[in-house]
Coordinates of N, CA and C and ligand atoms in Angstrom, one line a residue:
M1 N 172.6 170.0 115.8 CA 171.3 169.4 116.4 C 171.3 169.6 117.9
D2 N 170.4 170.3 118.5 CA 170.3 170.5 119.9 C 169.6 169.3 120.6
R3 N 170.3 168.5 121.3 CA 169.6 167.4 122.1 C 169.8 167.8 123.6
T4 N 168.7 167.8 124.3 CA 168.8 168.1 125.8 C 169.5 167.0 126.4
P5 N 170.6 167.2 127.1 CA 171.3 166.1 127.8 C 170.4 165.5 128.9
L6 N 170.6 164.3 129.1 CA 169.8 163.6 130.2 C 170.8 163.0 131.2
I7 N 170.7 163.5 132.4 CA 171.6 163.0 133.4 C 170.8 162.1 134.4
S8 N 171.2 160.9 134.5 CA 170.4 159.9 135.2 C 171.2 159.4 136.4
G9 N 170.5 159.3 137.6 CA 171.1 158.7 138.8 C 170.6 157.3 138.9
N10 N 171.5 156.4 138.8 CA 171.1 154.9 139.0 C 171.5 154.6 140.4
W11 N 170.6 154.5 141.3 CA 170.9 154.3 142.7 C 171.2 152.8 143.0
K12 N 170.9 151.9 142.0 CA 171.1 150.4 142.2 C 170.4 150.0 143.5
M13 N 171.0 149.0 144.2 CA 170.3 148.4 145.3 C 170.8 149.2 146.6
N14 N 170.5 150.5 146.6 CA 170.9 151.3 147.7 C 169.8 152.2 148.1
L15 N 169.8 152.5 149.4 CA 168.8 153.5 150.0 C 167.4 153.0 150.2
N16 N 167.0 152.9 151.5 CA 165.6 152.6 151.7 C 164.7 153.8 151.5
H17 N 163.4 153.7 151.6 CA 162.6 154.8 151.2 C 162.7 156.1 152.0
F18 N 163.1 156.0 153.3 CA 163.4 157.2 154.1 C 164.7 157.9 153.6
E19 N 165.7 157.0 153.4 CA 166.9 157.6 152.8 C 166.8 158.2 151.4
A20 N 165.9 157.6 150.7 CA 165.6 158.1 149.3 C 165.0 159.5 149.4
I21 N 164.0 159.6 150.2 CA 163.3 160.9 150.3 C 164.4 162.0 150.8
Q22 N 165.2 161.7 151.7 CA 166.2 162.6 152.1 C 167.2 163.0 150.9
L23 N 167.6 162.1 150.2 CA 168.5 162.3 149.1 C 167.8 163.3 148.0
V24 N 166.5 163.0 147.7 CA 165.8 163.8 146.7 C 165.6 165.2 147.3
Q25 N 165.3 165.3 148.6 CA 165.2 166.7 149.1 C 166.5 167.5 149.1
K26 N 167.6 166.8 149.5 CA 169.0 167.5 149.5 C 169.3 167.9 148.1
L27 N 169.1 167.0 147.1 CA 169.4 167.3 145.8 C 168.6 168.5 145.2
S28 N 167.4 168.5 145.6 CA 166.5 169.6 145.1 C 167.0 170.9 145.7
Y29 N 167.5 170.9 146.9 CA 168.0 172.0 147.5 C 169.3 172.6 146.9
E30 N 170.0 171.6 146.3 CA 171.3 172.0 145.7 C 171.1 172.6 144.2
L31 N 170.0 172.3 143.6 CA 169.9 172.6 142.2 C 168.9 173.8 142.0
R32 N 169.1 174.5 140.9 CA 168.4 175.8 140.6 C 167.6 175.6 139.3
N33 N 166.7 176.5 139.1 CA 165.9 176.3 137.9 C 166.7 176.3 136.6
H34 N 167.8 177.1 136.6 CA 168.6 177.1 135.3 C 169.3 175.8 135.1
D35 N 169.5 175.0 136.2 CA 170.1 173.7 136.0 C 169.2 172.8 135.2
Y36 N 167.9 172.9 135.6 CA 166.9 172.0 134.9 C 166.5 172.5 133.6
D37 N 166.8 173.8 133.3 CA 166.6 174.3 132.0 C 167.6 173.8 131.0
A38 N 168.8 173.5 131.5 CA 169.9 173.0 130.7 C 169.9 171.6 130.4
V39 N 169.5 170.8 131.4 CA 169.6 169.3 131.3 C 168.3 168.7 131.9
E40 N 168.0 167.5 131.5 CA 166.9 166.8 132.1 C 167.6 165.9 133.2
V41 N 167.0 165.7 134.3 CA 167.5 164.9 135.4 C 166.6 163.8 135.8
S42 N 167.0 162.5 135.7 CA 166.1 161.4 136.1 C 166.7 160.6 137.3
L43 N 165.9 160.3 138.2 CA 166.3 159.6 139.4 C 165.8 158.2 139.3
H44 N 166.6 157.2 139.6 CA 166.2 155.8 139.5 C 166.4 155.0 140.8
P45 N 165.5 155.2 141.7 CA 165.6 154.5 143.0 C 165.2 153.1 142.9
P46 N 165.4 152.2 143.9 CA 164.9 150.8 143.9 C 163.4 150.9 143.8
Y47 N 162.7 149.8 143.4 CA 161.3 149.7 143.3 C 160.6 150.2 144.6
T48 N 161.1 149.7 145.7 CA 160.4 150.0 147.0 C 160.4 151.5 147.4
D49 N 161.2 152.3 146.8 CA 161.3 153.7 147.0 C 160.5 154.5 146.0
L50 N 160.0 153.9 145.0 CA 159.4 154.7 143.8 C 158.2 155.6 144.3
R51 N 157.3 154.9 145.0 CA 156.1 155.7 145.4 C 156.5 156.8 146.3
S52 N 157.4 156.7 147.2 CA 157.8 157.7 148.1 C 158.5 158.9 147.4
V53 N 159.3 158.5 146.5 CA 160.0 159.5 145.7 C 159.0 160.3 144.8
Q54 N 158.2 159.5 144.2 CA 157.1 160.2 143.3 C 156.3 161.2 144.1
T55 N 155.9 160.8 145.3 CA 155.1 161.7 146.1 C 155.8 163.0 146.5
V56 N 157.1 162.8 146.8 CA 157.8 164.1 147.1 C 158.0 165.0 145.9
I57 N 158.3 164.4 144.8 CA 158.5 165.1 143.5 C 157.2 165.9 143.2
D58 N 156.1 165.2 143.3 CA 154.7 165.8 143.0 C 154.4 166.9 144.0
A59 N 154.6 166.6 145.3 CA 154.1 167.5 146.3 C 154.9 168.8 146.3
D60 N 156.2 168.7 146.0 CA 157.1 169.9 146.0 C 157.3 170.4 144.6
R61 N 156.6 169.9 143.6 CA 156.8 170.3 142.3 C 158.3 170.3 141.8
M62 N 159.0 169.3 142.2 CA 160.4 169.2 141.8 C 160.5 168.9 140.3
R63 N 161.5 169.3 139.7 CA 161.7 169.1 138.2 C 162.5 167.8 137.9
F64 N 162.4 166.8 138.8 CA 163.1 165.6 138.5 C 162.1 164.7 137.7
Q65 N 162.7 163.9 136.8 CA 162.0 162.8 136.1 C 162.2 161.5 137.0
L66 N 161.1 160.8 137.1 CA 161.2 159.6 137.9 C 161.6 158.4 137.0
G67 N 162.5 157.6 137.5 CA 163.0 156.4 136.7 C 163.0 155.2 137.5
A68 N 162.9 154.1 136.7 CA 163.1 152.7 137.4 C 164.4 152.1 136.8
Q69 N 164.8 151.0 137.4 CA 166.1 150.4 137.0 C 165.9 149.1 136.2
N70 N 164.7 148.7 136.0 CA 164.3 147.5 135.3 C 162.9 147.4 135.2
C71 N 162.4 146.4 134.5 CA 161.0 146.0 134.6 C 160.8 144.7 133.8
H72 N 159.6 144.1 133.9 CA 159.4 142.9 133.1 C 158.7 143.4 131.8
S73 N 158.7 142.4 130.9 CA 158.1 142.8 129.6 C 156.6 142.7 129.5
E74 N 156.1 141.7 130.4 CA 154.6 141.5 130.4 C 153.9 142.4 131.2
V75 N 152.6 142.6 130.9 CA 151.8 143.6 131.7 C 151.3 143.0 133.0
S76 N 151.1 141.7 133.1 CA 150.7 141.1 134.4 C 150.8 139.6 134.2
G77 N 150.6 138.9 135.3 CA 150.7 137.4 135.2 C 151.5 136.8 136.2
A78 N 151.7 135.5 136.0 CA 152.5 134.6 137.0 C 153.9 134.8 136.8
F79 N 154.5 135.9 137.3 CA 155.9 136.2 137.2 C 156.4 136.7 138.6
T80 N 156.5 135.7 139.5 CA 156.7 136.1 140.9 C 158.0 136.9 141.0
G81 N 157.8 138.0 141.7 CA 159.0 138.9 142.0 C 159.2 139.9 141.0
E82 N 158.4 139.9 139.9 CA 158.7 140.9 138.8 C 157.7 142.1 138.9
I83 N 158.1 143.1 138.2 CA 157.3 144.4 138.2 C 156.9 144.7 136.8
S84 N 155.7 145.0 136.6 CA 155.2 145.2 135.2 C 155.4 146.7 134.8
P85 N 155.6 146.9 133.5 CA 155.7 148.3 133.0 C 154.5 149.1 133.2
A86 N 153.3 148.4 133.3 CA 152.0 149.2 133.6 C 152.1 149.7 135.0
M87 N 152.7 149.0 135.9 CA 152.7 149.4 137.3 C 153.6 150.6 137.4
L88 N 154.7 150.6 136.7 CA 155.6 151.8 136.7 C 154.9 153.0 136.0
A89 N 154.2 152.8 134.9 CA 153.6 153.9 134.2 C 152.6 154.5 135.2
K90 N 151.9 153.7 136.0 CA 150.9 154.3 136.9 C 151.5 155.1 138.0
L91 N 152.8 154.9 138.3 CA 153.5 155.7 139.3 C 154.2 157.0 138.6
D92 N 153.8 157.2 137.4 CA 154.4 158.4 136.7 C 155.9 158.2 136.4
V93 N 156.3 157.0 136.3 CA 157.6 156.8 135.9 C 157.9 157.2 134.4
D94 N 158.9 158.0 134.2 CA 159.2 158.4 132.8 C 160.2 157.6 132.1
Y95 N 161.3 157.2 132.8 CA 162.4 156.5 132.2 C 162.6 155.1 132.9
V96 N 162.9 154.1 132.1 CA 163.2 152.8 132.7 C 164.5 152.3 132.0
I97 N 165.5 152.0 132.9 CA 166.8 151.4 132.4 C 166.5 150.0 132.0
V98 N 166.9 149.6 130.9 CA 166.9 148.2 130.5 C 168.2 147.7 130.0
G99 N 168.5 146.5 130.4 CA 169.7 145.9 129.9 C 171.0 146.4 130.5
H100 N 170.9 146.9 131.8 CA 172.1 147.4 132.4 C 173.1 146.2 132.5
S101 N 174.4 146.5 132.4 CA 175.3 145.3 132.3 C 175.3 144.4 133.6
E102 N 174.9 145.0 134.7 CA 174.6 144.1 135.9 C 173.5 143.1 135.7
R103 N 172.5 143.6 135.0 CA 171.3 142.6 134.6 C 171.8 141.6 133.6
R104 N 172.6 142.1 132.7 CA 173.0 141.2 131.6 C 174.0 140.1 132.2
A105 N 174.9 140.6 133.1 CA 175.9 139.7 133.6 C 175.4 138.8 134.8
L106 N 174.6 139.4 135.7 CA 174.2 138.7 136.9 C 172.8 138.0 136.8
F107 N 172.0 138.5 135.9 CA 170.7 138.0 135.8 C 170.3 137.4 134.5
G108 N 171.3 137.1 133.7 CA 171.1 136.4 132.4 C 170.3 137.1 131.3
E109 N 170.3 138.4 131.3 CA 169.5 139.1 130.3 C 170.4 139.3 129.0
N110 N 169.8 138.8 127.9 CA 170.5 138.9 126.6 C 169.7 139.9 125.8
D111 N 170.2 140.2 124.6 CA 169.7 141.2 123.7 C 168.2 141.0 123.4
E112 N 167.8 139.7 123.3 CA 166.4 139.4 123.0 C 165.5 139.9 124.2
I113 N 165.9 139.6 125.4 CA 165.1 140.0 126.6 C 165.1 141.5 126.7
V114 N 166.3 142.1 126.4 CA 166.4 143.6 126.5 C 165.4 144.2 125.5
A115 N 165.4 143.6 124.4 CA 164.6 144.2 123.2 C 163.1 144.1 123.6
T116 N 162.7 143.0 124.2 CA 161.2 142.9 124.6 C 160.9 143.9 125.7
K117 N 161.8 144.1 126.6 CA 161.6 145.1 127.7 C 161.6 146.5 127.1
A118 N 162.5 146.8 126.2 CA 162.5 148.2 125.7 C 161.2 148.5 125.0
A119 N 160.7 147.5 124.2 CA 159.4 147.7 123.4 C 158.3 147.8 124.4
A120 N 158.3 147.0 125.5 CA 157.2 147.1 126.6 C 157.2 148.5 127.2
V121 N 158.4 149.0 127.5 CA 158.5 150.3 128.2 C 157.8 151.4 127.2
L122 N 158.2 151.3 126.0 CA 157.6 152.3 125.0 C 156.1 152.1 124.9
A123 N 155.7 150.9 124.9 CA 154.2 150.6 124.7 C 153.5 151.3 125.9
H124 N 154.1 151.5 127.0 CA 153.4 152.2 128.1 C 153.8 153.6 128.2
D125 N 154.2 154.2 127.1 CA 154.5 155.6 127.0 C 155.6 156.1 128.0
M126 N 156.5 155.2 128.3 CA 157.7 155.6 129.0 C 158.9 155.5 128.1
T127 N 160.1 156.0 128.5 CA 161.3 155.9 127.7 C 162.2 154.9 128.2
P128 N 162.7 154.0 127.4 CA 163.8 153.1 127.8 C 165.1 153.7 127.7
I129 N 165.9 153.4 128.7 CA 167.4 153.8 128.6 C 168.1 152.5 128.4
V130 N 168.4 152.2 127.2 CA 169.0 150.9 126.8 C 170.5 150.8 126.9
C131 N 171.0 150.0 127.8 CA 172.4 150.0 128.1 C 173.1 149.0 127.2
V132 N 174.3 149.4 126.7 CA 175.2 148.6 126.0 C 176.6 148.9 126.4
G133 N 177.5 147.9 126.1 CA 178.9 148.2 126.5 C 179.7 146.9 126.5
E134 N 181.0 147.1 126.2 CA 181.8 145.9 126.1 C 182.6 145.6 127.4
T135 N 183.1 144.4 127.5 CA 183.9 144.0 128.7 C 185.3 144.4 128.3
L136 N 186.2 144.2 129.3 CA 187.6 144.6 129.2 C 188.2 143.6 128.1
D137 N 187.9 142.3 128.2 CA 188.5 141.3 127.3 C 188.1 141.8 125.9
E138 N 186.9 142.1 125.7 CA 186.4 142.5 124.4 C 187.1 143.7 123.8
R139 N 187.4 144.7 124.7 CA 188.2 145.8 124.2 C 189.6 145.5 124.0
E140 N 190.2 144.7 124.9 CA 191.6 144.4 124.6 C 191.8 143.6 123.4
S141 N 190.8 142.8 123.0 CA 190.9 142.0 121.8 C 190.4 142.7 120.5
G142 N 190.1 144.0 120.7 CA 189.8 144.9 119.6 C 188.3 144.6 119.0
Q143 N 187.5 144.0 119.9 CA 186.1 143.6 119.3 C 185.1 144.6 119.8
E144 N 185.4 145.7 120.5 CA 184.4 146.5 121.2 C 183.4 147.1 120.2
A145 N 183.8 147.5 119.0 CA 182.8 148.2 118.1 C 181.8 147.1 117.6
T146 N 182.3 145.9 117.3 CA 181.4 144.9 116.8 C 180.4 144.4 117.9
I147 N 180.9 144.3 119.1 CA 180.1 143.8 120.2 C 179.0 144.9 120.5
V148 N 179.4 146.1 120.6 CA 178.4 147.1 120.9 C 177.4 147.3 119.8
E149 N 177.9 147.2 118.6 CA 177.0 147.3 117.4 C 176.0 146.2 117.4
A150 N 176.4 145.0 117.8 CA 175.4 143.8 117.8 C 174.4 144.1 119.0
Q151 N 174.9 144.6 120.1 CA 173.9 144.9 121.2 C 173.0 145.9 120.8
V152 N 173.4 147.0 120.2 CA 172.5 148.1 119.7 C 171.4 147.5 118.8
V153 N 171.9 146.8 117.8 CA 170.9 146.3 116.8 C 170.0 145.3 117.5
G154 N 170.5 144.4 118.3 CA 169.7 143.3 119.0 C 168.7 143.9 120.0
S155 N 169.1 144.9 120.7 CA 168.3 145.5 121.8 C 167.2 146.4 121.3
L156 N 167.4 146.9 120.1 CA 166.4 147.8 119.6 C 165.5 147.2 118.5
K157 N 165.6 145.9 118.3 CA 165.0 145.3 117.1 C 163.5 145.3 117.2
F158 N 162.8 145.4 118.3 CA 161.3 145.5 118.3 C 160.8 146.9 118.4
I159 N 161.7 147.9 118.2 CA 161.1 149.2 118.3 C 160.9 149.7 116.8
E160 N 159.7 150.2 116.6 CA 159.2 150.5 115.3 C 159.1 152.0 114.9
G161 N 159.6 152.3 113.8 CA 159.4 153.6 113.2 C 159.9 154.7 114.1
E162 N 159.1 155.8 114.2 CA 159.6 157.0 114.9 C 159.8 156.8 116.4
K163 N 159.2 155.7 116.9 CA 159.5 155.5 118.3 C 161.0 155.5 118.7
L164 N 161.8 155.1 117.7 CA 163.2 155.0 117.9 C 163.8 156.4 118.2
D165 N 163.2 157.4 117.7 CA 163.8 158.8 117.9 C 163.9 159.1 119.3
G166 N 162.9 158.7 120.2 CA 162.9 159.1 121.5 C 163.7 158.2 122.5
V167 N 164.2 157.1 122.0 CA 164.9 156.2 122.9 C 166.2 156.8 123.4
V168 N 166.6 156.4 124.6 CA 168.0 156.8 125.1 C 168.8 155.6 125.1
I169 N 170.1 155.7 124.6 CA 171.0 154.6 124.7 C 172.1 155.0 125.7
A170 N 172.4 154.1 126.6 CA 173.6 154.4 127.5 C 174.8 153.5 127.1
Y171 N 175.8 154.2 126.7 CA 177.1 153.4 126.4 C 177.9 153.3 127.7
E172 N 177.9 152.1 128.3 CA 178.6 151.9 129.5 C 179.6 150.7 129.4
P173 N 180.9 151.1 129.1 CA 181.9 150.0 129.1 C 181.9 149.3 130.4
V174 N 181.8 148.0 130.4 CA 181.7 147.2 131.7 C 182.8 147.5 132.6
W175 N 184.0 147.6 132.0 CA 185.3 147.8 132.8 C 185.3 149.1 133.5
A176 N 184.4 150.0 133.1 CA 184.4 151.4 133.7 C 183.4 151.5 134.8
I177 N 182.4 150.5 134.9 CA 181.4 150.6 135.9 C 181.8 150.3 137.3
G178 N 181.7 151.3 138.2 CA 182.0 151.1 139.6 C 183.5 150.9 139.9
T179 N 184.3 151.1 139.0 CA 185.8 150.8 139.1 C 186.6 152.1 139.3
G180 N 186.0 153.2 139.1 CA 186.8 154.5 139.2 C 187.7 154.7 138.0
V181 N 187.6 153.8 137.0 CA 188.3 154.0 135.8 C 187.3 154.5 134.7
T182 N 187.5 155.7 134.2 CA 186.5 156.2 133.2 C 187.1 156.0 131.8
A183 N 186.3 155.8 130.8 CA 186.8 155.8 129.4 C 187.3 157.2 129.2
S184 N 188.3 157.3 128.3 CA 188.7 158.7 128.0 C 187.6 159.4 127.2
A185 N 187.6 160.6 127.3 CA 186.5 161.4 126.6 C 186.5 161.0 125.1
E186 N 187.7 160.9 124.6 CA 187.8 160.6 123.1 C 187.3 159.1 122.8
D187 N 187.7 158.2 123.6 CA 187.2 156.8 123.4 C 185.7 156.7 123.5
A188 N 185.1 157.5 124.6 CA 183.7 157.5 124.8 C 183.0 158.1 123.6
Q189 N 183.6 159.2 123.1 CA 183.1 159.9 121.9 C 183.0 159.0 120.7
D190 N 184.2 158.3 120.5 CA 184.3 157.4 119.4 C 183.2 156.3 119.3
M191 N 183.0 155.7 120.5 CA 182.0 154.7 120.5 C 180.5 155.3 120.4
C192 N 180.3 156.4 121.0 CA 179.0 157.0 120.9 C 178.7 157.5 119.5
S193 N 179.7 157.9 118.8 CA 179.6 158.3 117.4 C 179.2 157.1 116.5
H194 N 179.9 155.9 116.9 CA 179.7 154.7 116.2 C 178.2 154.2 116.5
I195 N 177.8 154.3 117.7 CA 176.4 153.9 118.1 C 175.4 154.8 117.3
R196 N 175.7 156.1 117.2 CA 174.8 157.0 116.4 C 174.7 156.5 115.0
S197 N 175.8 156.1 114.4 CA 175.7 155.7 113.0 C 175.0 154.4 112.8
V198 N 175.1 153.5 113.8 CA 174.4 152.2 113.8 C 172.9 152.5 113.9
V199 N 172.5 153.4 114.7 CA 171.1 153.8 114.9 C 170.6 154.4 113.5
G200 N 171.5 155.2 112.9 CA 171.1 155.8 111.6 C 170.9 154.8 110.5
S201 N 171.7 153.6 110.7 CA 171.5 152.6 109.7 C 170.2 151.8 109.9
I202 N 169.6 151.9 111.1 CA 168.3 151.2 111.4 C 167.2 152.2 110.9
R203 N 167.3 153.5 111.2 CA 166.4 154.5 110.8 C 167.1 155.8 110.6
R204 N 167.2 156.3 109.4 CA 168.0 157.5 109.1 C 167.5 158.7 109.9
E205 N 166.2 158.9 110.1 CA 165.7 160.0 110.7 C 166.1 160.1 112.2
S206 N 166.4 159.0 112.8 CA 166.7 158.9 114.3 C 168.1 159.4 114.6
I207 N 169.0 159.5 113.6 CA 170.4 159.6 113.8 C 170.7 160.9 114.6
D208 N 170.0 162.0 114.4 CA 170.3 163.3 115.1 C 169.4 163.4 116.3
L209 N 168.4 162.5 116.4 CA 167.4 162.8 117.5 C 167.7 161.9 118.8
I210 N 168.1 160.7 118.5 CA 168.4 159.7 119.7 C 169.4 160.3 120.5
R211 N 169.2 160.1 121.9 CA 170.2 160.6 122.8 C 171.1 159.4 123.3
I212 N 172.3 159.7 123.5 CA 173.3 158.6 123.8 C 174.1 159.2 125.1
Q213 N 173.8 158.4 126.2 CA 174.5 158.8 127.4 C 175.8 158.0 127.5
Y214 N 176.8 158.5 128.3 CA 178.0 157.7 128.6 C 177.8 157.4 130.1
G215 N 178.2 156.1 130.5 CA 178.2 155.8 132.0 C 179.4 154.9 132.3
G216 N 179.8 155.1 133.5 CA 181.0 154.3 133.9 C 181.9 155.2 134.7
S217 N 181.8 155.3 136.0 CA 182.6 156.1 136.8 C 182.6 157.6 136.5
V218 N 181.4 158.1 136.1 CA 181.3 159.5 135.9 C 181.3 160.2 137.3
N219 N 182.0 161.3 137.4 CA 182.1 162.1 138.7 C 182.2 163.5 138.3
P220 N 182.1 164.4 139.3 CA 182.1 165.8 139.0 C 183.3 166.3 138.3
A221 N 184.5 165.6 138.5 CA 185.7 166.0 137.8 C 185.7 165.7 136.3
N222 N 185.1 164.6 135.9 CA 185.2 164.2 134.5 C 183.9 164.5 133.7
A223 N 182.8 164.8 134.4 CA 181.5 165.0 133.7 C 181.6 166.0 132.5
G224 N 182.2 167.2 132.8 CA 182.2 168.2 131.8 C 182.9 167.8 130.5
E225 N 184.1 167.2 130.7 CA 184.8 166.8 129.5 C 184.1 165.8 128.7
L226 N 183.4 164.8 129.3 CA 182.7 163.8 128.6 C 181.5 164.4 128.0
M227 N 180.8 165.2 128.6 CA 179.6 165.8 128.0 C 179.8 166.9 127.0
A228 N 181.0 167.3 127.0 CA 181.3 168.4 125.9 C 181.5 167.7 124.6
M229 N 181.6 166.3 124.5 CA 181.8 165.6 123.3 C 180.5 165.7 122.4
P230 N 180.6 165.8 121.2 CA 179.4 166.1 120.3 C 178.4 164.9 120.3
D231 N 178.8 163.7 120.5 CA 177.8 162.6 120.4 C 177.5 162.1 121.8
I232 N 177.9 162.8 122.8 CA 177.5 162.3 124.2 C 176.5 163.3 124.8
D233 N 175.3 162.8 125.1 CA 174.1 163.6 125.4 C 173.7 163.4 126.9
G234 N 174.7 163.2 127.7 CA 174.4 163.1 129.1 C 175.1 161.9 129.7
A235 N 174.7 161.5 131.0 CA 175.4 160.6 131.7 C 174.5 159.7 132.5
L236 N 174.9 158.4 132.7 CA 174.2 157.5 133.5 C 175.2 157.3 134.7
V237 N 174.8 157.7 135.9 CA 175.7 157.8 137.0 C 175.3 156.9 138.1
G238 N 176.2 156.1 138.6 CA 175.9 155.1 139.6 C 176.5 155.7 141.0
G239 N 177.6 155.4 141.4 CA 178.2 155.7 142.7 C 178.0 157.2 143.1
A240 N 178.4 158.1 142.1 CA 178.4 159.5 142.4 C 176.9 160.1 142.5
A241 N 175.9 159.3 142.2 CA 174.6 159.7 142.3 C 174.0 159.5 143.6
L242 N 174.7 158.9 144.5 CA 174.2 158.6 145.9 C 174.5 159.7 146.9
Q243 N 175.3 160.7 146.5 CA 175.5 161.8 147.3 C 174.9 163.1 146.6
A244 N 174.2 163.8 147.3 CA 173.5 165.0 146.7 C 174.5 166.0 146.1
D245 N 175.6 166.2 146.8 CA 176.5 167.3 146.3 C 177.3 166.8 145.1
S246 N 177.7 165.5 145.0 CA 178.4 165.1 143.8 C 177.5 165.0 142.6
F247 N 176.3 164.5 142.9 CA 175.4 164.4 141.7 C 175.0 165.8 141.2
A248 N 174.8 166.7 142.2 CA 174.4 168.1 141.7 C 175.5 168.7 140.9
R249 N 176.8 168.4 141.3 CA 177.9 169.0 140.6 C 178.0 168.4 139.2
I250 N 177.5 167.1 139.0 CA 177.5 166.5 137.7 C 176.4 167.2 136.9
V251 N 175.2 167.4 137.5 CA 174.1 168.0 136.8 C 174.5 169.4 136.3
N252 N 175.2 170.2 137.2 CA 175.5 171.5 136.7 C 176.9 171.7 136.2
F253 N 177.3 170.6 135.4 CA 178.7 170.5 134.9 C 179.0 171.8 134.1
K254 N 178.1 172.5 133.6 CA 178.4 173.6 132.7 C 178.9 174.8 133.6
D255 N 178.5 174.8 134.9 CA 178.9 175.9 135.7 C 180.3 175.6 136.3
A256 N 180.9 174.5 136.1 CA 182.2 174.1 136.7 C 183.4 174.9 136.1
Ligands
PGA301 P1 179.2 154.0 138.3 O1 177.9 153.1 137.7 O2 178.9 155.4 138.0 O3 179.2 153.7 139.7 O4 180.4 153.5 137.6 C1 177.3 153.5 136.5 C2 176.2 152.5 136.2 O5 176.3 151.3 136.5 O6 175.2 152.9 135.6

């Protein structure tokens, strides 16, 4: 089954809108048409940069997909400080990360909240990138498969029928995020294969269609090995996405 890999740059709370424009332009300069033919590339700047980045992508006809890092599940209302999926859709956002481990750990998001956000993103014709992953304690006590399975089932529970086919799941072991410690390609493959079978138990038709990214200290040196794994369909990249050259070398991992 040919699934187009998705390589996503999660900029987190970094870069103002001027710096964001510069990074997009540098990145575009480093990539060639054949890079975008082989993989999809999504960029996830902070909310305040979205309009600027969207304008540059449109004006220069760049082949990046625009992404957000989070959103609220409601369309509008008294939710001070929140951003609606309808607002993101209006900015031509394609992908929205939901349930990133930093949102789960620092902002109290549980599977129920993540599930409502994922469904809201789909309802606005965008694609959720649903993040799951175990902590170090959970792995060391051998619970990683059960924990991740519960997150997958809980976070996808409001997604109906064939909509599940187009969802992206990002497997990001919490202990690998921002630490420089990557999961071995074999461990990452094992968990992504498990996630795929869990998705298959929810809806059989989705098993070969759903894309599963790996995230957690992905860099130009390890990207190729991770993405060569049969159940890993791309990467969610944090730190290494903030420099044009390192992110470009992850995007064109096949040339390495
Ligand atoms: P990292 O972050 O690549 O800096 O580990 C990944 C993520 O948080 O999505």
